[in-house]
XYZ file of N, CA and C in Angstrom:
579
model
N -37.060 33.374 41.838
C -35.619 33.532 41.853
C -34.912 32.239 41.462
N -35.463 31.116 41.921
C -34.869 29.830 41.615
C -34.966 29.540 40.107
N -36.087 29.881 39.508
C -36.241 29.645 38.068
C -35.323 30.566 37.258
N -35.068 31.776 37.764
C -34.159 32.694 37.092
C -32.732 32.143 37.121
N -32.302 31.580 38.243
C -30.959 30.986 38.373
C -30.817 29.796 37.439
N -31.881 28.999 37.364
C -31.867 27.854 36.472
C -31.759 28.324 35.015
N -32.488 29.386 34.664
C -32.442 29.952 33.316
C -31.034 30.453 32.986
N -30.408 31.161 33.921
C -29.042 31.677 33.719
C -28.064 30.512 33.544
N -28.215 29.472 34.345
C -27.333 28.311 34.248
C -27.491 27.626 32.894
N -28.715 27.493 32.402
C -28.947 26.882 31.097
C -28.372 27.731 29.967
N -28.553 29.041 30.055
C -28.006 29.944 29.043
C -26.478 29.874 29.052
N -25.890 29.884 30.246
C -24.424 29.806 30.360
C -23.910 28.485 29.789
N -24.590 27.392 30.096
C -24.183 26.086 29.578
C -24.271 26.068 28.053
N -25.346 26.637 27.501
C -25.510 26.679 26.042
C -24.415 27.516 25.403
N -24.133 28.678 25.979
C -23.106 29.570 25.424
C -21.742 28.903 25.468
N -21.412 28.268 26.587
C -20.092 27.647 26.715
C -19.935 26.445 25.796
N -20.998 25.683 25.565
C -20.861 24.518 24.695
C -20.905 24.891 23.227
N -21.438 26.036 22.900
C -21.531 26.413 21.487
C -20.631 27.586 21.134
N -19.677 27.889 21.971
C -18.832 29.061 21.730
C -17.739 28.810 20.704
N -17.467 27.566 20.357
C -16.449 27.272 19.359
C -15.074 26.999 19.941
N -14.948 27.051 21.247
C -13.658 26.841 21.904
C -13.049 25.501 21.478
N -13.807 24.425 21.643
C -13.304 23.100 21.290
C -13.165 22.937 19.782
N -14.078 23.521 19.041
C -14.041 23.413 17.584
C -12.757 24.015 17.027
N -12.393 25.184 17.514
C -11.176 25.840 17.014
C -9.941 25.015 17.332
N -9.906 24.438 18.517
C -8.745 23.618 18.873
C -8.688 22.351 18.022
N -9.854 21.761 17.770
C -9.903 20.583 16.913
C -9.440 20.929 15.507
N -9.864 22.066 15.010
C -9.468 22.474 13.665
C -7.973 22.777 13.587
N -7.420 23.346 14.643
C -5.975 23.576 14.634
C -5.235 22.242 14.630
N -5.741 21.270 15.368
C -5.126 19.945 15.350
C -5.220 19.314 13.962
N -6.300 19.563 13.244
C -6.432 19.068 11.873
C -5.363 19.690 10.972
N -5.057 20.964 11.200
C -3.981 21.613 10.439
C -2.656 20.912 10.739
N -2.383 20.664 12.016
C -1.130 19.994 12.384
C -1.076 18.575 11.810
N -2.198 17.866 11.828
C -2.247 16.516 11.274
C -1.995 16.557 9.770
N -2.656 17.479 9.082
C -2.462 17.593 7.631
C -1.000 17.907 7.315
N -0.380 18.758 8.134
C 1.039 19.074 7.929
C 1.897 17.836 8.150
N 1.592 17.076 9.181
C 2.327 15.841 9.444
C 2.194 14.849 8.291
N 0.987 14.746 7.722
C 0.778 13.870 6.575
C 1.604 14.330 5.380
N 1.664 15.635 5.168
C 2.465 16.178 4.066
C 3.942 15.876 4.295
N 4.425 16.074 5.515
C 5.827 15.767 5.807
C 6.127 14.286 5.603
N 5.191 13.432 5.982
C 5.368 11.992 5.801
C 5.486 11.638 4.320
N 4.676 12.262 3.493
C 4.726 12.007 2.059
C 6.026 12.536 1.460
N 6.470 13.693 1.930
C 7.747 14.226 1.461
C 8.900 13.313 1.878
N 8.804 12.727 3.074
C 9.837 11.799 3.538
C 9.860 10.557 2.648
N 8.681 10.096 2.245
C 8.611 8.937 1.351
C 9.357 9.234 0.057
N 9.159 10.439 -0.463
C 9.856 10.826 -1.688
C 11.361 10.855 -1.451
N 11.766 11.427 -0.327
C 13.202 11.516 -0.028
C 13.822 10.128 0.122
N 13.068 9.178 0.655
C 13.577 7.820 0.800
C 13.627 7.087 -0.542
N 12.730 7.423 -1.447
C 12.629 6.735 -2.721
C 13.693 7.195 -3.722
N 14.052 8.456 -3.680
C 14.939 9.027 -4.694
C 16.308 8.346 -4.749
N 16.948 8.023 -3.624
C 18.262 7.362 -3.745
C 18.188 6.052 -4.532
N 17.108 5.307 -4.354
C 16.962 4.062 -5.112
C 16.798 4.351 -6.598
N 16.013 5.340 -6.906
C 15.816 5.730 -8.305
C 17.135 6.180 -8.914
N 17.857 7.010 -8.214
C 19.130 7.523 -8.727
C 20.128 6.391 -8.924
N 20.191 5.460 -7.994
C 21.126 4.340 -8.129
C 20.816 3.497 -9.360
N 19.554 3.249 -9.586
C 19.162 2.455 -10.752
C 19.491 3.181 -12.045
N 19.158 4.442 -12.104
C 19.393 5.208 -13.322
C 20.890 5.381 -13.570
N 21.667 5.555 -12.515
C 23.120 5.702 -12.685
C 23.724 4.503 -13.389
N 23.216 3.345 -13.081
C 23.736 2.137 -13.707
C 23.504 2.119 -15.206
N 22.467 2.804 -15.676
C 22.113 2.790 -17.092
C 22.473 4.076 -17.821
N 22.801 5.106 -17.081
C 23.050 6.395 -17.741
C 24.263 7.083 -17.127
N 25.403 6.438 -17.236
C 26.612 7.015 -16.662
C 26.920 8.384 -17.258
N 26.551 8.579 -18.519
C 26.826 9.849 -19.185
C 25.940 10.976 -18.651
N 24.914 10.644 -17.873
C 24.046 11.675 -17.283
C 24.302 11.831 -15.786
N 25.462 11.414 -15.350
C 25.781 11.432 -13.918
C 25.666 12.832 -13.311
N 26.026 13.839 -14.072
C 25.973 15.204 -13.535
C 24.549 15.574 -13.123
N 23.584 15.290 -13.983
C 22.185 15.591 -13.667
C 21.739 14.800 -12.445
N 22.091 13.536 -12.411
C 21.687 12.689 -11.295
C 22.310 13.168 -9.981
N 23.558 13.598 -10.036
C 24.210 14.066 -8.822
C 23.583 15.366 -8.332
N 23.139 16.204 -9.267
C 22.431 17.416 -8.861
C 21.145 17.059 -8.129
N 20.470 16.020 -8.598
C 19.241 15.591 -7.945
C 19.540 15.094 -6.534
N 20.618 14.346 -6.391
C 21.008 13.878 -5.057
C 21.287 15.071 -4.144
N 21.985 16.074 -4.664
C 22.286 17.269 -3.865
C 21.009 18.023 -3.510
N 20.085 18.133 -4.484
C 18.810 18.814 -4.201
C 18.004 18.041 -3.171
N 18.037 16.714 -3.265
C 17.334 15.882 -2.288
C 17.901 16.117 -0.895
N 19.220 16.173 -0.810
C 19.846 16.411 0.486
C 19.446 17.782 1.024
N 19.449 18.785 0.151
C 19.058 20.133 0.577
C 17.596 20.159 0.996
N 16.738 19.507 0.218
C 15.313 19.478 0.560
C 15.099 18.742 1.878
N 15.887 17.697 2.102
C 15.767 16.950 3.352
C 16.234 17.739 4.563
N 17.175 18.656 4.354
C 17.685 19.470 5.453
C 16.783 20.656 5.745
N 15.980 21.056 4.783
C 15.085 22.191 4.962
C 13.810 21.690 5.605
N 13.702 21.893 6.888
C 12.556 21.408 7.658
C 11.758 22.607 8.153
N 10.508 22.344 8.472
C 9.662 23.371 9.073
C 8.877 22.700 10.190
N 8.937 23.296 11.352
C 8.202 22.766 12.494
C 6.761 23.248 12.459
N 5.898 22.496 13.131
C 4.487 22.871 13.189
C 4.321 24.257 13.804
N 5.200 24.640 14.710
C 5.085 25.954 15.343
C 5.404 27.101 14.372
N 6.066 26.772 13.253
C 6.418 27.787 12.266
C 5.446 27.847 11.086
N 4.320 27.160 11.172
C 3.380 27.138 10.055
C 2.796 28.521 9.782
N 2.870 29.419 10.736
C 2.393 30.777 10.535
C 3.451 31.707 9.959
N 4.666 31.207 9.775
C 5.782 32.026 9.303
C 5.875 31.981 7.782
N 5.708 33.135 7.162
C 5.798 33.231 5.706
C 7.203 32.880 5.232
N 8.236 33.357 5.959
C 9.622 33.099 5.543
C 9.958 31.614 5.629
N 9.592 30.971 6.731
C 9.900 29.553 6.897
C 9.191 28.723 5.833
N 7.942 29.055 5.558
C 7.175 28.321 4.554
C 7.773 28.538 3.161
N 8.201 29.761 2.861
C 8.793 30.061 1.548
C 10.103 29.293 1.359
N 10.939 29.248 2.385
C 12.210 28.524 2.306
C 11.964 27.031 2.082
N 11.009 26.478 2.821
C 10.673 25.064 2.690
C 10.156 24.767 1.293
N 9.243 25.586 0.809
C 8.650 25.370 -0.506
C 9.678 25.523 -1.615
N 10.637 26.437 -1.464
C 11.673 26.628 -2.473
C 12.505 25.355 -2.615
N 12.907 24.778 -1.494
C 13.710 23.554 -1.541
C 12.922 22.419 -2.182
N 11.645 22.295 -1.843
C 10.825 21.240 -2.423
C 10.607 21.479 -3.920
N 10.437 22.738 -4.315
C 10.240 23.069 -5.728
C 11.465 22.755 -6.564
N 12.652 23.043 -6.022
C 13.884 22.736 -6.748
C 14.030 21.230 -6.942
N 13.658 20.470 -5.930
C 13.738 19.019 -6.040
C 12.759 18.509 -7.095
N 11.546 19.034 -7.096
C 10.557 18.627 -8.111
C 11.058 18.951 -9.519
N 11.689 20.104 -9.689
C 12.226 20.490 -11.000
C 13.329 19.511 -11.426
N 14.185 19.149 -10.502
C 15.245 18.189 -10.814
C 14.682 16.836 -11.201
N 13.636 16.430 -10.533
C 13.003 15.153 -10.867
C 12.376 15.221 -12.257
N 11.847 16.370 -12.599
C 11.289 16.545 -13.944
C 12.363 16.373 -15.004
N 13.553 16.930 -14.731
C 14.663 16.773 -15.683
C 15.066 15.294 -15.814
N 15.014 14.582 -14.697
C 15.343 13.162 -14.728
C 14.353 12.398 -15.612
N 13.099 12.749 -15.532
C 12.097 12.081 -16.358
C 12.295 12.413 -17.835
N 12.762 13.627 -18.140
C 13.071 13.993 -19.523
C 14.224 13.138 -20.035
N 15.213 12.910 -19.202
C 16.338 12.050 -19.592
C 15.819 10.666 -19.950
N 14.895 10.174 -19.154
C 14.333 8.845 -19.422
C 13.629 8.817 -20.770
N 12.964 9.909 -21.141
C 12.292 9.972 -22.438
C 13.301 10.019 -23.587
N 14.449 10.647 -23.351
C 15.447 10.791 -24.409
C 16.237 9.505 -24.648
N 16.265 8.636 -23.659
C 17.032 7.404 -23.775
C 16.092 6.224 -23.570
N 15.484 5.736 -24.660
C 14.465 4.695 -24.553
C 14.945 3.425 -23.866
N 16.241 3.120 -23.968
C 16.710 1.903 -23.313
C 16.558 1.989 -21.796
N 16.562 3.195 -21.261
C 16.299 3.354 -19.825
C 14.856 2.980 -19.506
N 13.935 3.421 -20.346
C 12.528 3.127 -20.117
C 12.266 1.629 -20.203
N 13.036 0.926 -21.027
C 12.809 -0.495 -21.197
C 13.200 -1.278 -19.957
N 14.016 -0.707 -19.129
C 14.440 -1.405 -17.931
C 13.285 -1.468 -16.941
N 12.913 -2.657 -16.561
C 11.753 -2.852 -15.684
C 11.926 -2.180 -14.323
N 13.100 -2.256 -13.755
C 13.320 -1.618 -12.450
C 13.151 -0.109 -12.539
N 13.690 0.472 -13.613
C 13.564 1.913 -13.764
C 12.099 2.307 -13.890
N 11.342 1.576 -14.673
C 9.923 1.901 -14.856
C 9.155 1.760 -13.546
N 9.483 0.738 -12.775
C 8.812 0.567 -11.478
C 9.115 1.743 -10.554
N 10.392 2.114 -10.532
C 10.756 3.244 -9.673
C 10.156 4.550 -10.188
N 10.105 4.706 -11.504
C 9.497 5.893 -12.092
C 8.019 5.961 -11.712
N 7.357 4.834 -11.745
C 5.943 4.766 -11.363
C 5.767 5.123 -9.887
N 6.667 4.610 -9.060
C 6.615 4.940 -7.634
C 6.812 6.436 -7.408
N 7.735 7.009 -8.152
C 8.003 8.435 -8.023
C 6.789 9.254 -8.450
N 6.182 8.874 -9.549
C 4.986 9.572 -10.012
C 3.868 9.460 -8.975
N 3.704 8.265 -8.429
C 2.689 8.075 -7.389
C 2.969 8.923 -6.163
N 4.241 9.016 -5.805
C 4.615 9.836 -4.652
C 4.335 11.302 -4.910
N 4.647 11.779 -6.107
C 4.365 13.175 -6.435
C 2.861 13.444 -6.374
N 2.063 12.480 -6.828
C 0.609 12.638 -6.724
C 0.163 12.673 -5.267
N 0.765 11.834 -4.442
C 0.428 11.840 -3.008
C 0.788 13.180 -2.368
N 1.917 13.734 -2.786
C 2.321 15.037 -2.253
C 1.292 16.096 -2.636
N 0.824 16.050 -3.865
C -0.199 17.006 -4.300
C -1.462 16.872 -3.456
N -1.889 15.643 -3.228
C -3.084 15.414 -2.400
C -2.840 15.920 -0.984
N -1.663 15.623 -0.424
C -1.358 16.058 0.939
C -1.303 17.582 1.035
N -0.738 18.238 0.031
C -0.707 19.709 0.018
C -2.122 20.268 -0.018
N -2.968 19.685 -0.863
C -4.349 20.152 -0.966
C -5.106 19.940 0.347
N -4.895 18.806 0.985
C -5.563 18.549 2.268
C -5.073 19.516 3.337
N -3.791 19.794 3.321
C -3.262 20.770 4.279
C -3.916 22.128 4.056
N -3.974 22.567 2.808
C -4.576 23.867 2.510
C -6.061 23.897 2.872
N -6.772 22.792 2.694
C -8.178 22.728 3.109
C -8.302 22.886 4.628
N -7.430 22.198 5.359
C -7.458 22.296 6.819
C -7.133 23.717 7.270
N -6.159 24.351 6.613
C -5.808 25.738 6.936
C -6.988 26.656 6.648
N -7.644 26.446 5.520
C -8.788 27.277 5.154
C -9.899 27.175 6.201
N -10.224 25.972 6.599
C -11.271 25.760 7.599
C -10.884 26.408 8.922
N -9.638 26.198 9.330
C -9.173 26.754 10.604
C -9.157 28.275 10.574
N -8.570 28.854 9.529
C -8.477 30.313 9.451
C -9.862 30.957 9.416
N -10.780 30.348 8.683
C -12.154 30.881 8.639
C -12.810 30.775 10.010
N -12.525 29.712 10.716
C -13.132 29.503 12.036
C -12.668 30.545 13.047
N -11.370 30.806 13.095
C -10.877 31.743 14.109
C -11.202 33.188 13.759
N -11.553 33.445 12.509
C -11.870 34.814 12.097
C -13.371 35.098 12.134
N -14.209 34.039 12.128
C -15.658 34.221 12.089
C -16.249 34.495 13.458
N -17.388 35.151 13.467
C -18.099 35.453 14.706
C -18.895 34.233 15.136
N -18.967 33.869 16.368
C -18.411 34.450 17.580
C -17.049 33.889 17.946
N -16.531 32.959 17.109
C -15.245 32.341 17.431
C -14.122 33.367 17.552
N -14.187 34.445 16.773
C -13.115 35.437 16.845
C -13.051 36.073 18.236
N -14.202 36.213 18.873
C -14.229 36.783 20.229
C -13.639 35.787 21.224
N -14.084 34.534 21.149
C -13.574 33.495 22.055
C -12.073 33.307 21.839
N -11.649 33.291 20.586
C -10.218 33.146 20.298
C -9.428 34.317 20.872
N -9.944 35.529 20.716
C -9.252 36.710 21.243
C -9.172 36.704 22.760
N -10.195 36.223 23.407
C -10.212 36.223 24.874
C -9.447 35.052 25.480
N -9.612 33.860 24.889
C -9.112 32.660 25.558
C -7.951 31.960 24.858
N -8.058 31.763 23.582
C -7.114 30.876 22.910
C -5.914 31.579 22.290
N -6.118 32.698 21.648
C -5.055 33.453 20.969
C -4.392 32.616 19.867
N -5.196 31.838 19.138
C -4.676 31.038 18.031
C -4.371 31.963 16.857
N -3.285 31.659 16.144
C -2.876 32.500 15.023
C -3.228 31.836 13.697
N -3.466 32.672 12.713
C -3.746 32.232 11.351
C -2.571 31.404 10.841
N -2.856 30.348 10.088
C -1.819 29.483 9.521
C -1.574 29.866 8.070
N -0.362 29.586 7.592
C 0.024 29.897 6.216
C -0.344 28.749 5.284
N -0.787 29.093 4.089
C -1.081 28.101 3.069
C 0.213 27.625 2.417
N 0.165 26.420 1.875
C 1.255 25.923 1.046
C 1.024 26.502 -0.338
N 1.944 27.318 -0.810
C 1.760 28.030 -2.078
C 2.701 27.479 -3.139
N 2.305 27.650 -4.372
C 3.135 27.217 -5.496
C 4.353 28.122 -5.608
N 5.442 27.540 -6.043
C 6.645 28.299 -6.338
C 6.331 29.236 -7.506
N 6.939 30.402 -7.523
C 6.679 31.369 -8.594
C 6.951 30.767 -9.977
N 7.978 29.930 -10.095
C 8.311 29.317 -11.380
C 7.205 28.365 -11.847
N 6.454 27.795 -10.900
C 5.382 26.870 -11.265
C 4.231 27.563 -11.965
N 4.162 28.870 -11.839
C 3.076 29.631 -12.465
C 3.326 29.873 -13.957
N 4.559 29.645 -14.405
C 4.900 29.841 -15.808
C 4.450 28.626 -16.610
N 3.988 28.872 -17.811
C 3.570 27.768 -18.686
C 4.819 27.065 -19.192
N 4.915 25.739 -18.968
C 6.107 25.031 -19.425
C 6.129 24.923 -20.951
N 7.335 24.961 -21.510
C 7.476 24.778 -22.954
C 7.910 23.348 -23.207
N 7.268 22.740 -24.169
C 7.589 21.366 -24.534
C 8.212 21.384 -25.913
N 9.411 20.799 -26.024
C 10.097 20.748 -27.309
C 10.420 19.300 -27.637
N 10.182 18.950 -28.877
C 10.469 17.583 -29.331
C 11.618 17.584 -30.292
């Protein structure tokens, strides 16, 4: 009888340590961390744009309308926030992504202006800021990809056996939403010279 109790205790200990309870929570925290990293990178972009706009305004007064639209889009993108608790909400994620997509489109137009007016490109400050902006956009892409990887790992974990049973009984963790491309981003851009 004593050996049977010891066997049951060992089996219970093995089941509890390998049930995925801690793994699922760790993976959900990775999703939250990846989201925080993405928000941090987006904040960097929001902080950088006013400097870029100020520099370009000094050299392209005739393009003030485009620049002011970018400032307005930046303000709108900055006001459109999503909390970690809303990462499972398709509507909240779509609204957030729309604001970010509009800002990216506006920045693209700004870069086209720079190509059309070579004297802007010759300005060292503008080129430095343009380089910073490009680097920031690349960081955002990396952060989005890392977030989606974390979501993929987490969603697969809570849906796979036996974690799905443990999640259903104990944790009740919900599937997270991926960061998706804006519908306009799926269209092939046209380049005209």
